[in-house]
PDB file of C-alpha atoms in Angstrom:
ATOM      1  CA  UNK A   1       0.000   0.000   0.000  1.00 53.00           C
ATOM      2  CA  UNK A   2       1.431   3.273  -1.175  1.00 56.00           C
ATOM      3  CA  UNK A   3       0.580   6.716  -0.808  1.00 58.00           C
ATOM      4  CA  UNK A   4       1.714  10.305  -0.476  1.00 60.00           C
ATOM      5  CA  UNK A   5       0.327  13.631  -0.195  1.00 60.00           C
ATOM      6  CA  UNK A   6       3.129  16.608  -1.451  1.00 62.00           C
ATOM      7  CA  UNK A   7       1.332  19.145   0.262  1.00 67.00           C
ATOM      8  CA  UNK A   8       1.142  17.177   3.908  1.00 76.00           C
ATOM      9  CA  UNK A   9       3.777  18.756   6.079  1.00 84.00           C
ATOM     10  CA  UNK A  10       6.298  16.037   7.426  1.00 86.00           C
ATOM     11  CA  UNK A  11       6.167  15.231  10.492  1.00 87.00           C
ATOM     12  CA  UNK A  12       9.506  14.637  11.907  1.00 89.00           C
ATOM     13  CA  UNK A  13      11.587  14.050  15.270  1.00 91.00           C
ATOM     14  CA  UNK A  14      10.894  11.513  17.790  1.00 94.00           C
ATOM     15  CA  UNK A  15      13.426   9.071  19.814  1.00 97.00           C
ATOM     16  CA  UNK A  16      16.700   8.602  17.354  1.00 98.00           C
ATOM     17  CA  UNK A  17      16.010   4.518  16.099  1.00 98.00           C
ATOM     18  CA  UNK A  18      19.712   2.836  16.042  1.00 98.00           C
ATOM     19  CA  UNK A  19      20.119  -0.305  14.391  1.00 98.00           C
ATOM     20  CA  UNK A  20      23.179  -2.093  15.324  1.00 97.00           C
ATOM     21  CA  UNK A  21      25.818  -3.689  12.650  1.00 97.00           C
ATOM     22  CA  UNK A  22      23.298  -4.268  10.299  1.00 96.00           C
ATOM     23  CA  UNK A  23      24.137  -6.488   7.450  1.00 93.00           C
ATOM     24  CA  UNK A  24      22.318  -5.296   4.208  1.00 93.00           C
ATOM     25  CA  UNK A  25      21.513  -1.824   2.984  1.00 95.00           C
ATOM     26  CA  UNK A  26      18.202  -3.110   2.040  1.00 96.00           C
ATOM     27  CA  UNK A  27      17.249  -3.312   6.144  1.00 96.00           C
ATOM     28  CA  UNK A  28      18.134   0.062   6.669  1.00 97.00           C
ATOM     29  CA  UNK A  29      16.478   1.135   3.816  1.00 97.00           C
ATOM     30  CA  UNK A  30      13.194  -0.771   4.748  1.00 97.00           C
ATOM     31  CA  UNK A  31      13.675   0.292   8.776  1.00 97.00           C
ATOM     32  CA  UNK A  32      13.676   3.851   7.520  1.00 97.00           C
ATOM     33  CA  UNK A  33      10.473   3.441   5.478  1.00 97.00           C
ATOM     34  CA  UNK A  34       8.836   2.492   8.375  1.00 97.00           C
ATOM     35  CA  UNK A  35      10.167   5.418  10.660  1.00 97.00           C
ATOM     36  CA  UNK A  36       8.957   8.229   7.950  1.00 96.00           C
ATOM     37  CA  UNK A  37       5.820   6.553   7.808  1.00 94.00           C
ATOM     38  CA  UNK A  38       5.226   6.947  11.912  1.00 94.00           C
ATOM     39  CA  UNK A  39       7.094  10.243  11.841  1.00 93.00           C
ATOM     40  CA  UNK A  40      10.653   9.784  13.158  1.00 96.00           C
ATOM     41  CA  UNK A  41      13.229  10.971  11.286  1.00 96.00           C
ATOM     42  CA  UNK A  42      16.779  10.728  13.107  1.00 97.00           C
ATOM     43  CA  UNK A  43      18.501   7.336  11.818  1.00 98.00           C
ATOM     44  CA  UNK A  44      21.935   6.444  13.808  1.00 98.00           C
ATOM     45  CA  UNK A  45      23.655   3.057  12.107  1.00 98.00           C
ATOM     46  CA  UNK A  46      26.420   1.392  13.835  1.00 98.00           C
ATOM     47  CA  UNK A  47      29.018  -0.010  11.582  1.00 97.00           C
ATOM     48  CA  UNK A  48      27.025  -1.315   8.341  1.00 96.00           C
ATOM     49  CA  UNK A  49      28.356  -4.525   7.053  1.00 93.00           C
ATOM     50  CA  UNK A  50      28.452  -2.819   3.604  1.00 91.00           C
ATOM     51  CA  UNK A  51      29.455   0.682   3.821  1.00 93.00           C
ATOM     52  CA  UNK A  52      28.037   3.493   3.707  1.00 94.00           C
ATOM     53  CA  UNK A  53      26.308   4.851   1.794  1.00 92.00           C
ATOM     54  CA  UNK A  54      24.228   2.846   0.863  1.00 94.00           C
ATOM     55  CA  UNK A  55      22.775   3.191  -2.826  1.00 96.00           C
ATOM     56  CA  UNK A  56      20.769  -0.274  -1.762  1.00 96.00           C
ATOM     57  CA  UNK A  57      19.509   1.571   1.568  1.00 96.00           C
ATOM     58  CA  UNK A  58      18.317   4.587  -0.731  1.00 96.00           C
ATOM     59  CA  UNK A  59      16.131   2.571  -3.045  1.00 96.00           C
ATOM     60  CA  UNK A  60      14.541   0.599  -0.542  1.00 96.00           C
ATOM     61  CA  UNK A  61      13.501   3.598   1.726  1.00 96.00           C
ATOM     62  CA  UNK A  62      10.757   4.413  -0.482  1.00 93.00           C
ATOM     63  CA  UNK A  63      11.730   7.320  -0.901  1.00 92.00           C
ATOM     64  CA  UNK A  64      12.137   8.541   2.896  1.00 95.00           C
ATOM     65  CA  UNK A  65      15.296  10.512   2.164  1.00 94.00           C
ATOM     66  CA  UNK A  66      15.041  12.771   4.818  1.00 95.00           C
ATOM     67  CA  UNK A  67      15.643   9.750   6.478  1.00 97.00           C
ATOM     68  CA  UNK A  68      18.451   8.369   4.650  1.00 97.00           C
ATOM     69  CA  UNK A  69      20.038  11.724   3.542  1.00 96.00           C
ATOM     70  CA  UNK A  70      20.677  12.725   7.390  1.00 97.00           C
ATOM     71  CA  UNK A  71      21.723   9.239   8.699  1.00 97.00           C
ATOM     72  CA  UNK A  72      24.515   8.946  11.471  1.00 98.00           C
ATOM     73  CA  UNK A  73      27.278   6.729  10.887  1.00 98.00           C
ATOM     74  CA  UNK A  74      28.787   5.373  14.138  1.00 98.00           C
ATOM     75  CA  UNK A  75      31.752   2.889  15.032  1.00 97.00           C
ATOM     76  CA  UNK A  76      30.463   1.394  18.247  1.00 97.00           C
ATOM     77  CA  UNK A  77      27.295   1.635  20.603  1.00 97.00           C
ATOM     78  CA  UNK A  78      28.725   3.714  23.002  1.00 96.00           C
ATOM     79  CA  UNK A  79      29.307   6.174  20.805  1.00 97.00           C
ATOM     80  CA  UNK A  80      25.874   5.975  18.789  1.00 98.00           C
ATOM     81  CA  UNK A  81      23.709   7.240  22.253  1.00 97.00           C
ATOM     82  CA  UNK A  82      25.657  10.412  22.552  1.00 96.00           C
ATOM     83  CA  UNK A  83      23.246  12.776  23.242  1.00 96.00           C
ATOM     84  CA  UNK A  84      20.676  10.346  24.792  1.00 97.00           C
ATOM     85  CA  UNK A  85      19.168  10.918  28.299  1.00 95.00           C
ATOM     86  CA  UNK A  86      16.768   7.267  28.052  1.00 95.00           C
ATOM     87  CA  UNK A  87      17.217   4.495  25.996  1.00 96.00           C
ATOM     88  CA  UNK A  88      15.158   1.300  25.205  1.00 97.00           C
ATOM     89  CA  UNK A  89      17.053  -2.168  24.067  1.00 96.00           C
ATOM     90  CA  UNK A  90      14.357  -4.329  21.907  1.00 94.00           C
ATOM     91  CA  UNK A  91      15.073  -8.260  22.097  1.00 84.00           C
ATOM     92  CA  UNK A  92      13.131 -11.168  21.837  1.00 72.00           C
ATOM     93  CA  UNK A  93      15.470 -13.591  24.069  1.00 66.00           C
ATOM     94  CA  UNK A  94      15.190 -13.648  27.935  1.00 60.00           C
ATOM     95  CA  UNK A  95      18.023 -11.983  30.064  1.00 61.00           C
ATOM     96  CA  UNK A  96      19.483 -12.552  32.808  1.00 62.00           C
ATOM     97  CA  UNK A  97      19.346  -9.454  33.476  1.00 65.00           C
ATOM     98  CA  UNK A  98      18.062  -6.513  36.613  1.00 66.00           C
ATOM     99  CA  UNK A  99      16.491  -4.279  33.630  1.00 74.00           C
ATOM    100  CA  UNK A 100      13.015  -2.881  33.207  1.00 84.00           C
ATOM    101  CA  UNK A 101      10.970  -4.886  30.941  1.00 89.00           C
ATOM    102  CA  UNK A 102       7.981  -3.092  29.021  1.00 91.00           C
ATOM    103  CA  UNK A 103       5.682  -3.537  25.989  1.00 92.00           C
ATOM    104  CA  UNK A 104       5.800  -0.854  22.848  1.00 94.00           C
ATOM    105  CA  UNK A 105       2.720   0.971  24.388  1.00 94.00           C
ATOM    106  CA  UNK A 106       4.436   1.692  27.860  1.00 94.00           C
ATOM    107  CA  UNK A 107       7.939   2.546  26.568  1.00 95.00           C
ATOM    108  CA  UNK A 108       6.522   5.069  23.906  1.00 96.00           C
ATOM    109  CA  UNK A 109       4.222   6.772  25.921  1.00 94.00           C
ATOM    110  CA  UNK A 110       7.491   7.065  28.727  1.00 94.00           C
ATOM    111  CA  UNK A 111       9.186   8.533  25.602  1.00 95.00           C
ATOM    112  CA  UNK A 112       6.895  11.001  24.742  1.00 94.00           C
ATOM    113  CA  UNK A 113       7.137  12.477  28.770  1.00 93.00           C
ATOM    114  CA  UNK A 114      10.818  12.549  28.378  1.00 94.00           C
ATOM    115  CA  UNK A 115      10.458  14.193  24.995  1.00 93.00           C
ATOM    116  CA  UNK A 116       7.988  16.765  26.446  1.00 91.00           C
ATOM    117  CA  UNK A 117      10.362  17.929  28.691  1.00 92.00           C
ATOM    118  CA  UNK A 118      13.114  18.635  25.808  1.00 92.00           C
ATOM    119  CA  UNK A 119      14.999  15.192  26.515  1.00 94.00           C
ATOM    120  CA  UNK A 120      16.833  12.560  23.693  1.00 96.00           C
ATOM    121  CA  UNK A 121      15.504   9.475  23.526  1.00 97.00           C
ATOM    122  CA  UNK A 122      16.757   5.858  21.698  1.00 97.00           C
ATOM    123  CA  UNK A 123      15.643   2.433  20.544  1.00 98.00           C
ATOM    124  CA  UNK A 124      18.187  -0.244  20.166  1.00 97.00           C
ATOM    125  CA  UNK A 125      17.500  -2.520  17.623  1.00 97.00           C
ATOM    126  CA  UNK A 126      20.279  -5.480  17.398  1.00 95.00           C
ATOM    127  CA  UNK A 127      21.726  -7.700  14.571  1.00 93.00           C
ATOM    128  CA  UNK A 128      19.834  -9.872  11.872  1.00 89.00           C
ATOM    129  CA  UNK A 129      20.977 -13.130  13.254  1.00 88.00           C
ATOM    130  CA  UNK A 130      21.792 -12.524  16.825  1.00 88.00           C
ATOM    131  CA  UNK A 131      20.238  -9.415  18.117  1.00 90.00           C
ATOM    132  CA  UNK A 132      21.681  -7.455  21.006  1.00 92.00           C
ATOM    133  CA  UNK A 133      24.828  -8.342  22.965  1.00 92.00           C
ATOM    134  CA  UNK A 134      24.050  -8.194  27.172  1.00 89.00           C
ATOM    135  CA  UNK A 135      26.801  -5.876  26.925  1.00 91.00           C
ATOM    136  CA  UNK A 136      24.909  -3.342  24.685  1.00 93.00           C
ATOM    137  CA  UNK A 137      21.652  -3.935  26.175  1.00 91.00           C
ATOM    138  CA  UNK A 138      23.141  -3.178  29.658  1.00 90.00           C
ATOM    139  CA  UNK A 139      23.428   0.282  27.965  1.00 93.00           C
ATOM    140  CA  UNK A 140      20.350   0.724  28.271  1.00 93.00           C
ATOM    141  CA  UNK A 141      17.031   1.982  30.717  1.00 93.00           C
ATOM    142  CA  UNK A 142      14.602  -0.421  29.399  1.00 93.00           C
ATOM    143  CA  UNK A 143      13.707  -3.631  27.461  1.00 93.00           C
ATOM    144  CA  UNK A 144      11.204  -3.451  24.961  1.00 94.00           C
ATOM    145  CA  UNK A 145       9.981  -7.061  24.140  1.00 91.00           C
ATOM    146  CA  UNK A 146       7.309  -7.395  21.593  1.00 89.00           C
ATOM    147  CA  UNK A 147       3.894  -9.575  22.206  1.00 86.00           C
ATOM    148  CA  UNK A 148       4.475 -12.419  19.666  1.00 85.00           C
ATOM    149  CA  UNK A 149       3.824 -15.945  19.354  1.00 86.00           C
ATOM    150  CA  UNK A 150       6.313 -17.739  21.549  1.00 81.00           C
ATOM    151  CA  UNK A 151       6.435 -20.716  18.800  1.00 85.00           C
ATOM    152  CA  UNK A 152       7.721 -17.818  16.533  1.00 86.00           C
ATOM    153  CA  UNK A 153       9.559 -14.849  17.178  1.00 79.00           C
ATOM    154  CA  UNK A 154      10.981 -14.254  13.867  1.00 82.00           C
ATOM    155  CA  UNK A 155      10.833 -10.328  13.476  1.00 88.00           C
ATOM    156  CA  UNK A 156      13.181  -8.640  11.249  1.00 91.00           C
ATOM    157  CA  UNK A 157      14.438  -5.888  11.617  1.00 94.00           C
ATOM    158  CA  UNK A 158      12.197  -3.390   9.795  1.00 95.00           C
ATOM    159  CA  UNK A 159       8.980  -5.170  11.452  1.00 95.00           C
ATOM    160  CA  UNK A 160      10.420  -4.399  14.846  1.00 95.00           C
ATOM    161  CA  UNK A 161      11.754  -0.834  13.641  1.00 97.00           C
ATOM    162  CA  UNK A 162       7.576  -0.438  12.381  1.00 97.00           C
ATOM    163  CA  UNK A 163       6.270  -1.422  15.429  1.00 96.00           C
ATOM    164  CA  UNK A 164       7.530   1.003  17.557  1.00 96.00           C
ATOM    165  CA  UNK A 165       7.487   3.487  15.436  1.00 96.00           C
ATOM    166  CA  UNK A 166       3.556   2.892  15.159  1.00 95.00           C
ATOM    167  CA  UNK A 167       3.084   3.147  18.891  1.00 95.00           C
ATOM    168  CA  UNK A 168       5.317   6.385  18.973  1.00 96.00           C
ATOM    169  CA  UNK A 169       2.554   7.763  16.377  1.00 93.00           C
ATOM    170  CA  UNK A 170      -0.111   6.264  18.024  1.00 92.00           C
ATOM    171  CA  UNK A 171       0.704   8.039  21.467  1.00 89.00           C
ATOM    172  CA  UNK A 172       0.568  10.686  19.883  1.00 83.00           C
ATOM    173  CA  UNK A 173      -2.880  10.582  18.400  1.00 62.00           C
ATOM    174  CA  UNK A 174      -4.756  10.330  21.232  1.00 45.00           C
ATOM    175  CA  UNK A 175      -8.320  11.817  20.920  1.00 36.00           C
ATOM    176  CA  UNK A 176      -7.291  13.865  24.494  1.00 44.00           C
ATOM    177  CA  UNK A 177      -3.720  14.974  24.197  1.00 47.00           C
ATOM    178  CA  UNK A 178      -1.499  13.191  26.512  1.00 47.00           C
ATOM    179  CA  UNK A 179      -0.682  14.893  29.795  1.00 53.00           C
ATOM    180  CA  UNK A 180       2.633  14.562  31.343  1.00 53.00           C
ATOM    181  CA  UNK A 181       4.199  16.051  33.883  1.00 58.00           C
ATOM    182  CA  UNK A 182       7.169  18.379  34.304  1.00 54.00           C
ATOM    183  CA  UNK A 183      10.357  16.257  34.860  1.00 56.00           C
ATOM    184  CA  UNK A 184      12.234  17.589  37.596  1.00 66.00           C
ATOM    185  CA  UNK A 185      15.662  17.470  36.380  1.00 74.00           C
ATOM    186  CA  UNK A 186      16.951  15.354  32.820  1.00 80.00           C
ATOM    187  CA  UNK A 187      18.385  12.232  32.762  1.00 85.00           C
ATOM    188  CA  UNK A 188      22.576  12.093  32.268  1.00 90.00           C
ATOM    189  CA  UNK A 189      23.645  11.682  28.670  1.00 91.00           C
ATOM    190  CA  UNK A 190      24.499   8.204  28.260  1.00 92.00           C
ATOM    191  CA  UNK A 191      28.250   9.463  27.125  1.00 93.00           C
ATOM    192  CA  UNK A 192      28.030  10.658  30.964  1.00 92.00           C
ATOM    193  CA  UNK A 193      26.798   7.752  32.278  1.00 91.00           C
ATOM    194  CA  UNK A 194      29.175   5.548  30.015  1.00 93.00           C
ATOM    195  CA  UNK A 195      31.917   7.679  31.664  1.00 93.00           C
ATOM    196  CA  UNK A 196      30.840   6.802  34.813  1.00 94.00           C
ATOM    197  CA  UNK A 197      30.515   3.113  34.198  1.00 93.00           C
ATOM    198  CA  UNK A 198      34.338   3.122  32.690  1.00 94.00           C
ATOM    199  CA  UNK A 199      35.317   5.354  35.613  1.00 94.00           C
ATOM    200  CA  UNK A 200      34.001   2.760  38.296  1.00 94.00           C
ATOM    201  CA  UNK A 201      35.322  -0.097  36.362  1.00 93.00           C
ATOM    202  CA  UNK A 202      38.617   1.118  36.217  1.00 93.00           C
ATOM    203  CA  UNK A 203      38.931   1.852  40.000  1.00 93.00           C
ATOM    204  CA  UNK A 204      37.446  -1.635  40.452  1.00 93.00           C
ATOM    205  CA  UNK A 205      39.484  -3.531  37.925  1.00 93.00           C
ATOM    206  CA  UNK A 206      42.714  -1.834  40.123  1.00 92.00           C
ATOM    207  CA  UNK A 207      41.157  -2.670  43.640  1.00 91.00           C
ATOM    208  CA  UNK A 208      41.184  -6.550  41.989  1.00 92.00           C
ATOM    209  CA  UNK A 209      37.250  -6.757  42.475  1.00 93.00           C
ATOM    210  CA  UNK A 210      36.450  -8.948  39.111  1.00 92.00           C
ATOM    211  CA  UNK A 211      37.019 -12.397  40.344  1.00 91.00           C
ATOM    212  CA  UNK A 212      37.742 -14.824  38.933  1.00 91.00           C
ATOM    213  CA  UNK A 213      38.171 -13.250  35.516  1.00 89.00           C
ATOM    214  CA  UNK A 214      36.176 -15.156  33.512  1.00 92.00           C
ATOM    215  CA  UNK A 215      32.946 -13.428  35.213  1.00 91.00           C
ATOM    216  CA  UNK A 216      34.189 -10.067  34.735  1.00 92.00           C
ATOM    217  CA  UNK A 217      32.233  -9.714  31.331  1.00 92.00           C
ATOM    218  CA  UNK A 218      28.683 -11.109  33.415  1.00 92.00           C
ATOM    219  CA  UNK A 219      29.730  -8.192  36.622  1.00 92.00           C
ATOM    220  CA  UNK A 220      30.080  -5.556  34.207  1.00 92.00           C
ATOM    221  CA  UNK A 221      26.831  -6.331  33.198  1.00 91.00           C
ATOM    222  CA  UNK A 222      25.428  -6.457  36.068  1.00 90.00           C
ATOM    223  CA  UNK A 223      26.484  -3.805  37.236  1.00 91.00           C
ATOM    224  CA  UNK A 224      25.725  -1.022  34.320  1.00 91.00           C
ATOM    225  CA  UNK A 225      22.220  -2.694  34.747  1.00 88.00           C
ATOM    226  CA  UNK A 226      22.192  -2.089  38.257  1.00 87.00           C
ATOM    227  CA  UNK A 227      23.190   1.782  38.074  1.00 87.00           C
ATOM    228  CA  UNK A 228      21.057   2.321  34.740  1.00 84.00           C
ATOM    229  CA  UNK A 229      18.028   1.703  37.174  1.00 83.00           C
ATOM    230  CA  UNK A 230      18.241   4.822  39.027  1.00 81.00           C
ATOM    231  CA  UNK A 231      17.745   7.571  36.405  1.00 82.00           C
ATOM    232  CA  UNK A 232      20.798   9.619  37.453  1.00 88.00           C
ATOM    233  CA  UNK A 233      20.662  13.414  36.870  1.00 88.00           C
ATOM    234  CA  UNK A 234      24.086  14.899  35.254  1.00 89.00           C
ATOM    235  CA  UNK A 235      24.490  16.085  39.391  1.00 89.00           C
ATOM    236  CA  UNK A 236      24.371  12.497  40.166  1.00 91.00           C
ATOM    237  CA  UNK A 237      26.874  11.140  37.994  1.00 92.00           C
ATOM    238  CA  UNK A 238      29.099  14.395  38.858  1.00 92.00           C
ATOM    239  CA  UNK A 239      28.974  13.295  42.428  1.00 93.00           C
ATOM    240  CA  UNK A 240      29.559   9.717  41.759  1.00 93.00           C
ATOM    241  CA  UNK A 241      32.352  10.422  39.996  1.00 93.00           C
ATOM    242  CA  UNK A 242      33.673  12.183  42.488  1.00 91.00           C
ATOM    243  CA  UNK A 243      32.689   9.590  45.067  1.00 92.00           C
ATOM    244  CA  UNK A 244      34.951   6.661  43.297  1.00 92.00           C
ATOM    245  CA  UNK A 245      37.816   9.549  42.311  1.00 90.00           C
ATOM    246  CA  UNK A 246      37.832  10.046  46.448  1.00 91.00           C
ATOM    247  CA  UNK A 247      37.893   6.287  46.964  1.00 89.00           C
ATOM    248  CA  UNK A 248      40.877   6.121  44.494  1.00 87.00           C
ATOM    249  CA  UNK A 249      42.940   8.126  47.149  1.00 82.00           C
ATOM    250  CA  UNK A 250      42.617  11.058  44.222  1.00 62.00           C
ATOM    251  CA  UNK A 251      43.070  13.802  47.330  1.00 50.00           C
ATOM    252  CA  UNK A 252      45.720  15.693  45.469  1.00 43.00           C
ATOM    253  CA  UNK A 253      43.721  16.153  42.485  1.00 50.00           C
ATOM    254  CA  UNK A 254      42.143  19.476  42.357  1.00 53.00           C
ATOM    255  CA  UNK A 255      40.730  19.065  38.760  1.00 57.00           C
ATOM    256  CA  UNK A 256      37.688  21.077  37.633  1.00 62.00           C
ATOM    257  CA  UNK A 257      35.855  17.726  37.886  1.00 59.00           C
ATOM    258  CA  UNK A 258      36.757  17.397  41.628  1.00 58.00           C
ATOM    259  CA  UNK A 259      35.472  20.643  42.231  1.00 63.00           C
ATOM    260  CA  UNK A 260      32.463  20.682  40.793  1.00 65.00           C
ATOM    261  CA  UNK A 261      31.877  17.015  42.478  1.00 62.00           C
ATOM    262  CA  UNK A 262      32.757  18.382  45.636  1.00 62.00           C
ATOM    263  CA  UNK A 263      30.218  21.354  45.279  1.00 66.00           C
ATOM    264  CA  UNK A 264      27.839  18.969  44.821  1.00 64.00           C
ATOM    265  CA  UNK A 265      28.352  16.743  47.584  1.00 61.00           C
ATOM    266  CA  UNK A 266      28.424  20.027  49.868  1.00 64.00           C
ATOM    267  CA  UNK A 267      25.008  21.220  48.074  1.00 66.00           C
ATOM    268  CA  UNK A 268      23.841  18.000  48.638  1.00 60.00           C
ATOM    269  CA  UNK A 269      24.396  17.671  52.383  1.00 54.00           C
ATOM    270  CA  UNK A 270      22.783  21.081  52.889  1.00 56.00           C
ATOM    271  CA  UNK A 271      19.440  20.158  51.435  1.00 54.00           C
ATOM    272  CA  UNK A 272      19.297  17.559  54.249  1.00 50.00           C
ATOM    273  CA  UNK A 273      16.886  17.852  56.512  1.00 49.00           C
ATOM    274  CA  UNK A 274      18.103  18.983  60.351  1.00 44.00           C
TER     275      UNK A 274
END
């Protein structure tokens, strides 16, 4: 089914849709049909198997080159949710993981608050074959899982890519606009956060905590999971940076990082009640 109206204005923005090491051009073509279609228009790729660009992408978009044309080109994960204050991970396969799990519906109406209240939002979407690493979705708020058949989840990419996209539409569409409340401070970029996470692992790695060895991959894990769960504030990730740098025996330090850490802390201990 095909159709277009030239004198429609295009809607655009929405949470940035990342698809991760994808293998043919067509996919990202076809995943960017279906995000012009539902209105979202910022396209981040992780290392494409076949280059880019991507005249392959192009034809298959349908014609979405606003889509195409603007596409961000990224060698690694990390790097790809610059920007981002909440992120959802889509996968099909259970984790053994301590991550929120929601449905399309939830996560996309939680994206439009964050939205509202002028913050970056991201869906993961992982490889052809074998999806999302634990590693990248650790990177992440949320799961977003997908009510399927459980005799066959066989999604690919672009399917999972419209699905969302419909709900972030669809939330949007409401016959009584949705309501949301002020936020009361934004989320920490995930480069922030990802900071953080390196920061801690480094002082941890040093103070010999990943034992044995072999389960340091599984602790990491763990533990980005376990700190993605709070929703820290660019404050809080200031002061817990400051809070491992202190616990390194970094007392001669007095970087502009310290400082500002340290301001914090002190702010932070005067808001307490007496």
């Amino acid at each position: 089914m095909a159709g277009t109206n030239s004198k429609a204005k295009m809607i655009t923005g929405g949470p940035a849709i990342i698809l991760v090491e994808p293998q043919l051009g067509e996919n990202i073509g076809t995943a960017a049909r279906a995000m012009a279609n539902f209105g979202l228009s910022e396209l981040r790729v992780v290392n494409p198997r076949d280059g880019w660009p991507s005249e392959k992408a192009k034809n298959a978009s349908a014609k979405a080159d606003h889509v195409i044309d603007n596409a961000q080109i990224f060698d690694t994960v990390e790097e790809a949710l610059s920007g981002l204050n909440l992120v959802y991970a889509t996968t099909a396969r259970p984790r053994d993981m301590f991550v929120s799990v929601s449905g399309p519906e939830a996560a996309m109406k939680n994206a439009r608050e964050h939205v509202a209240s002028g913050q970056n939002c991201g869906i993961l979407f992982g490889r052809e074959r074998t999806g999302l690493t634990n590693e990248e979705v650790a990177l992440a708020d949320e799961i977003v899982t997908f009510p399927v058949n459980p005799a066959f989840a066989s999604l690919n990419i672009a399917q999972a890519v419209l699905l969302m996209s419909y709900e972030w539409m669809r939330t949007g569409n409401e016959a009584e606009p949705l309501q949301f409340e002020a936020l009361t401070a934004p989320q920490a970029r995930k480069e922030d956060l990802i900071g953080f996470f390196q920061h801690l692992e480094g002082a941890l790695e040093a103070a010999n905590f990943f034992r044995p060895p072999e389960k340091k991959a599984h602790m990491v894990s763990t533990l980005r999971a376990l700190f993605q769960k709070a929703r820290y504030s660019e404050r809080d990730v200031t002061i817990l940076r400051g809070v491992v740098g202190a616990l390194e025996g970094r007392r001669t330090r007095n970087t502009p990082r310290r400082q500002a850490a340290e301001a914090q802390i002190a702010d932070a201990k005067t808001d307490e009640p007496e």
